[in-house]
CSV table of C-alpha atoms in Angstrom, one decimal:
chain,number,residue,atom,x,y,z
A,145,GLY,CA,0.3,0.1,-0.5
A,146,ARG,CA,2.7,2.9,1.7
A,147,SER,CA,4.8,2.1,-1.8
A,148,LEU,CA,1.4,1.9,-4.7
A,149,ARG,CA,0.6,5.7,-2.9
A,150,ALA,CA,4.5,7.0,-2.8
A,151,PHE,CA,4.8,5.8,-6.9
A,152,ALA,CA,1.2,7.6,-7.7
A,153,ARG,CA,2.3,10.8,-6.2
A,154,GLU,CA,5.4,10.9,-8.1
A,155,PRO,CA,5.3,8.7,-10.9
A,156,TRP,CA,8.2,9.8,-13.3
A,157,ARG,CA,10.5,9.8,-11.1
A,158,PHE,CA,10.4,6.5,-10.1
A,159,LEU,CA,10.2,5.9,-13.3
A,160,LEU,CA,13.4,7.2,-14.2
A,161,LEU,CA,15.2,5.9,-10.3
A,162,GLY,CA,14.3,2.5,-11.4
A,163,LEU,CA,15.3,2.3,-15.7
A,164,THR,CA,18.7,3.7,-13.8
A,165,GLY,CA,19.2,2.1,-10.4
A,166,GLY,CA,17.5,-0.8,-10.8
A,167,PHE,CA,18.4,-1.9,-14.2
A,168,GLY,CA,21.1,0.8,-16.1
A,169,MET,CA,23.3,-0.3,-14.0
A,170,GLY,CA,23.0,-4.1,-13.0
A,171,PHE,CA,22.7,-4.2,-18.0
A,172,CYS,CA,25.5,-2.5,-17.9
A,173,VAL,CA,27.7,-5.1,-15.2
A,174,PHE,CA,26.4,-7.8,-16.4
A,175,LEU,CA,27.6,-6.4,-20.4
A,176,ALA,CA,30.6,-4.9,-18.7
A,177,LEU,CA,31.4,-8.5,-17.9
A,178,SER,CA,31.0,-10.7,-21.2
A,179,HIS,CA,34.2,-7.9,-22.3
A,180,THR,CA,36.6,-7.5,-19.2
A,181,SER,CA,37.6,-9.1,-16.3
A,182,SER,CA,35.7,-9.3,-13.3
A,183,ILE,CA,38.7,-6.8,-11.5
A,184,THR,CA,38.5,-3.8,-14.4
A,185,VAL,CA,34.5,-3.9,-13.4
A,186,GLN,CA,34.3,-4.1,-9.8
A,187,ILE,CA,37.0,-0.9,-9.8
A,188,ILE,CA,35.4,1.2,-12.5
A,189,MET,CA,32.0,0.3,-11.6
A,190,ASN,CA,32.3,1.4,-7.6
A,191,THR,CA,34.2,4.5,-8.8
A,192,ASN,CA,30.4,6.4,-9.1
A,193,PRO,CA,30.9,8.4,-6.5
A,194,VAL,CA,33.3,10.4,-8.0
A,195,LEU,CA,30.6,10.9,-11.0
A,196,ILE,CA,28.1,11.9,-8.2
A,197,VAL,CA,30.0,15.5,-8.3
A,198,PRO,CA,29.6,16.3,-11.5
A,199,LEU,CA,26.5,15.4,-11.9
A,200,SER,CA,25.2,18.0,-8.4
A,201,LEU,CA,26.6,20.9,-10.2
A,202,LEU,CA,23.9,20.7,-12.7
A,203,VAL,CA,21.4,20.2,-9.4
A,204,GLY,CA,22.9,23.5,-8.4
A,205,GLU,CA,24.6,22.5,-5.7
A,206,ARG,CA,28.2,24.2,-5.0
A,207,VAL,CA,31.7,21.6,-5.0
A,208,GLY,CA,34.7,22.3,-3.5
A,209,VAL,CA,38.1,21.8,-4.7
A,210,GLY,CA,38.8,18.8,-3.1
A,211,LYS,CA,35.3,17.5,-4.4
A,212,VAL,CA,37.2,18.0,-8.1
A,213,ALA,CA,40.1,16.5,-7.1
A,214,GLY,CA,38.4,13.5,-6.1
A,215,VAL,CA,37.1,13.3,-9.5
A,216,ILE,CA,40.4,13.9,-11.0
A,217,ALA,CA,42.0,11.0,-9.9
A,218,GLY,CA,39.3,8.5,-10.1
A,219,ALA,CA,39.0,9.4,-13.4
A,220,VAL,CA,43.0,8.8,-13.5
A,221,GLY,CA,42.4,5.1,-11.6
A,222,CYS,CA,39.4,4.0,-13.6
A,223,GLY,CA,42.1,4.7,-16.6
A,224,VAL,CA,44.9,3.6,-15.4
A,225,VAL,CA,43.0,0.4,-14.1
A,226,LEU,CA,42.1,-0.3,-17.9
A,227,VAL,CA,45.0,0.2,-19.2
A,228,GLY,CA,46.9,-2.0,-17.0
A,229,VAL,CA,45.4,-5.1,-17.3
A,230,PRO,CA,47.2,-8.6,-17.6
A,231,GLN,CA,48.1,-8.7,-21.6
A,232,GLN,CA,46.6,-11.6,-21.5
A,233,VAL,CA,42.6,-10.1,-20.7
A,234,ALA,CA,43.2,-7.6,-23.3
A,235,LEU,CA,44.3,-10.5,-26.0
A,236,GLU,CA,40.9,-13.4,-24.9
A,237,ASN,CA,38.9,-9.6,-25.0
A,238,PRO,CA,38.9,-7.8,-27.8
A,239,HIS,CA,36.3,-5.5,-26.7
A,240,HIS,CA,38.1,-5.2,-23.2
A,241,VAL,CA,38.0,-0.9,-23.0
A,242,LEU,CA,34.2,-1.8,-25.0
A,243,GLY,CA,34.0,-3.8,-20.7
A,244,GLY,CA,35.2,-0.9,-19.2
A,245,ALA,CA,33.4,1.6,-20.9
A,246,LEU,CA,30.1,-0.1,-19.9
A,247,ALA,CA,31.0,-0.3,-16.1
A,248,ALA,CA,32.0,4.0,-15.8
A,249,LEU,CA,28.1,3.5,-17.6
A,250,SER,CA,26.8,1.4,-15.0
A,251,GLY,CA,28.8,3.8,-12.3
A,252,LEU,CA,27.3,6.5,-14.1
A,253,CYS,CA,23.3,5.7,-14.1
A,254,TRP,CA,23.6,4.9,-10.2
A,255,ALA,CA,25.4,8.6,-9.5
A,256,VAL,CA,22.3,9.4,-11.6
A,257,TYR,CA,19.5,7.7,-8.9
A,258,THR,CA,22.1,8.8,-6.4
A,259,VAL,CA,21.4,12.6,-7.4
A,260,TRP,CA,17.8,12.6,-8.3
A,261,GLY,CA,16.3,10.2,-5.8
A,262,ARG,CA,17.7,12.5,-3.1
A,263,ASP,CA,14.4,13.6,-2.3
A,264,VAL,CA,12.7,10.9,-2.9
A,265,VAL,CA,14.6,8.8,-0.6
A,266,ARG,CA,14.0,11.9,2.1
A,267,ARG,CA,10.5,12.2,1.6
A,268,HIS,CA,9.4,7.9,0.8
A,269,GLY,CA,12.3,6.0,2.7
A,270,GLY,CA,15.1,4.2,1.4
A,271,LEU,CA,13.1,0.8,1.9
A,272,THR,CA,10.4,1.6,0.0
A,273,THR,CA,12.1,3.7,-2.4
A,274,THR,CA,14.3,0.8,-3.0
A,275,THR,CA,11.4,-1.4,-3.5
A,276,LEU,CA,9.8,0.5,-5.9
A,277,CYS,CA,12.7,0.8,-8.3
A,278,MET,CA,13.8,-2.7,-8.2
A,279,LEU,CA,10.7,-3.8,-9.1
A,280,ILE,CA,10.7,-0.8,-12.0
A,281,GLY,CA,14.1,-2.9,-12.8
A,282,GLY,CA,13.0,-6.0,-12.9
A,283,VAL,CA,10.4,-5.5,-15.2
A,284,ALA,CA,12.6,-3.6,-18.0
A,285,PHE,CA,14.8,-6.3,-17.7
A,286,LEU,CA,12.2,-9.1,-18.9
A,287,VAL,CA,11.5,-6.2,-21.2
A,288,ALA,CA,15.0,-6.4,-22.7
A,289,CYS,CA,15.3,-10.1,-22.5
A,290,VAL,CA,12.6,-10.8,-25.3
A,291,VAL,CA,13.6,-7.5,-26.8
A,292,MET,CA,17.0,-9.1,-27.5
A,293,GLY,CA,15.7,-12.8,-27.8
A,294,LYS,CA,16.8,-14.1,-25.3
A,295,ASP,CA,15.2,-17.1,-24.4
A,296,LEU,CA,14.1,-17.0,-20.4
A,297,ARG,CA,13.8,-20.4,-20.2
A,298,LEU,CA,16.9,-20.8,-17.4
A,299,SER,CA,18.3,-24.5,-15.9
A,300,SER,CA,18.1,-25.1,-12.1
A,301,GLN,CA,21.8,-23.3,-12.1
A,302,GLY,CA,20.3,-20.6,-13.0
A,303,ALA,CA,17.3,-20.2,-11.9
A,304,LEU,CA,19.2,-20.9,-8.1
A,305,THR,CA,22.3,-18.0,-9.3
A,306,GLY,CA,18.7,-15.3,-10.0
A,307,LEU,CA,17.0,-16.5,-7.1
A,308,TYR,CA,20.4,-15.2,-4.8
A,309,LEU,CA,21.0,-12.3,-7.2
A,310,ALA,CA,18.0,-11.2,-5.7
A,311,VAL,CA,18.0,-12.4,-2.4
A,312,VAL,CA,21.1,-11.9,-0.9
A,313,PRO,CA,22.6,-8.3,-2.2
A,314,THR,CA,19.7,-6.9,-3.3
A,315,ALA,CA,16.6,-7.8,-0.3
A,316,LEU,CA,18.8,-8.6,3.0
A,317,GLY,CA,21.7,-6.0,1.2
A,318,PHE,CA,19.5,-3.0,0.6
A,319,THR,CA,17.8,-3.7,4.0
A,320,ALA,CA,20.6,-4.8,6.1
A,321,TRP,CA,22.2,-1.2,5.0
A,322,TYR,CA,19.3,0.9,5.7
A,323,MET,CA,18.4,-0.3,9.1
A,324,ALA,CA,22.4,0.3,10.1
A,325,LEU,CA,21.8,3.7,8.7
A,326,GLU,CA,19.2,4.2,11.3
A,327,LYS,CA,21.4,2.8,13.9
A,328,LEU,CA,25.1,4.5,13.2
A,329,PRO,CA,25.3,8.3,11.4
A,330,ALA,CA,26.4,8.4,8.3
A,331,ASN,CA,30.1,8.9,8.7
A,332,VAL,CA,30.7,6.1,10.5
A,333,LEU,CA,29.0,4.0,7.2
A,334,GLY,CA,31.0,6.0,5.0
A,335,PRO,CA,34.3,3.9,5.1
A,336,LEU,CA,32.8,1.1,4.6
A,337,GLN,CA,32.3,1.6,0.9
A,338,PHE,CA,35.6,1.0,0.5
A,339,ILE,CA,34.7,-2.4,1.6
A,340,VAL,CA,33.2,-3.3,-2.1
A,341,PRO,CA,35.7,-2.9,-4.2
A,342,ILE,CA,38.2,-4.3,-2.1
A,343,GLY,CA,37.0,-7.2,-1.5
A,344,GLY,CA,35.3,-7.7,-5.2
A,345,VAL,CA,38.6,-7.9,-6.1
A,346,ALA,CA,40.0,-10.0,-3.4
A,347,LEU,CA,37.5,-12.5,-4.3
A,348,ALA,CA,38.1,-12.1,-7.9
A,349,THR,CA,42.1,-12.7,-7.5
A,350,TRP,CA,40.8,-16.1,-5.6
A,351,LEU,CA,37.4,-17.9,-6.9
A,352,LEU,CA,38.2,-16.3,-10.5
A,353,LYS,CA,42.0,-16.8,-10.5
A,354,GLU,CA,42.4,-12.9,-11.8
A,355,GLU,CA,45.9,-11.9,-11.7
A,356,VAL,CA,46.2,-7.9,-10.3
A,357,THR,CA,49.0,-6.5,-11.8
A,358,PRO,CA,51.1,-3.1,-10.4
A,359,ALA,CA,49.2,-0.6,-12.9
A,360,ILE,CA,46.1,-2.5,-11.0
A,361,VAL,CA,47.1,-1.5,-7.8
A,362,VAL,CA,48.2,2.6,-8.7
A,363,GLY,CA,45.0,2.4,-10.5
A,364,GLY,CA,43.1,1.1,-8.1
A,365,ALA,CA,44.7,3.0,-4.5
A,366,LEU,CA,44.2,6.4,-7.1
A,367,ALA,CA,40.4,5.1,-7.5
A,368,LEU,CA,39.7,4.8,-3.9
A,369,LEU,CA,41.4,7.7,-3.3
A,370,GLY,CA,39.0,9.9,-5.2
A,371,ILE,CA,36.1,8.3,-3.5
A,372,TYR,CA,37.7,9.5,-0.6
A,373,LEU,CA,38.6,13.5,-1.7
A,374,ALA,CA,34.6,13.4,-3.6
A,375,THR,CA,33.0,12.3,-0.5
A,376,ARG,CA,34.0,13.6,2.7
A,377,GLY,CA,32.6,15.8,4.5
A,378,PRO,CA,33.6,19.5,4.9
A,379,SER,CA,36.5,20.7,6.1
A,380,ALA,CA,37.0,22.9,8.9
A,381,GLY,CA,35.9,26.6,8.0
A,382,GLU,CA,34.0,25.2,5.2
A,383,GLU,CA,30.0,25.7,5.3
A,384,PRO,CA,28.3,22.3,4.2
A,385,THR,CA,26.6,22.6,1.2
A,386,GLU,CA,23.5,20.6,3.0
A,387,SER,CA,24.1,21.0,6.3
A,388,PRO,CA,20.7,19.7,7.6
A,389,VAL,CA,21.2,15.9,5.9
A,390,ARG,CA,24.6,13.8,5.5
A,391,LEU,CA,25.0,12.4,2.8
A,392,ASP,CA,27.1,8.5,2.8
A,393,SER,CA,28.8,7.4,-0.9
A,394,ARG,CA,25.2,6.4,-2.4
A,395,GLY,CA,23.4,9.1,-1.8
A,396,HIS,CA,21.2,8.1,0.5
A,397,GLY,CA,21.3,10.4,4.0
A,398,ARG,CA,20.0,10.4,7.5
A,399,ARG,CA,18.3,14.1,8.8
A,400,LEU,CA,21.1,15.3,11.4
A,401,ARG,CA,20.1,18.2,14.1
A,402,ARG,CA,22.0,21.5,14.0
A,403,PRO,CA,24.2,22.2,16.7
């Protein structure tokens, strides 16, 4: 009931958010993984917080020098990762650069969801917003499968994989995140974002036996530096742009009291 009422009030806004955060991000990630290594996709896609900075300018938010430096560091880091993959990856994936671009597009989709979804999350809550966006995204995925002529019949292994993706990282993951936001301040949760690319690279190295080159290490470090600079709060003496609300790297926030 609550989700339907929220959708009825702002249908076009929820459609935009569902098609970017619910569909576009995942669709581009899956396409990217078919063209390049998991490590490349993990690092480039999860540098999406740096893309929030230029998009924030479009909605009238002020951006400091530190955040601009974060964008530059993140972009350079992603470029270093893209050109620093093992030679075998580049030879086996002739469209490797396209895979990197799709990973960046996936990050851009999430950045759009973040910037244009801030007000929606504040009005309707994170759980309601996420539920609607994932439902819209699921319908969009079905339409994409039909348009692309994909067979919707799944093997038992494929069905179990799809069920895992729907339940663990989506339903349980998002629910745990919003529950954590209710218990802990966002500035405490913020550093946890670094677990995603680092953990993803570690798992790809362990489970997929992917190689980490020195260039990937350097590029990944630059990307993490960019994320840190792009998401850190205002420095001492600097007036915050949105002082009543503290946002995390994904743009979800909780309202704070002024001192």
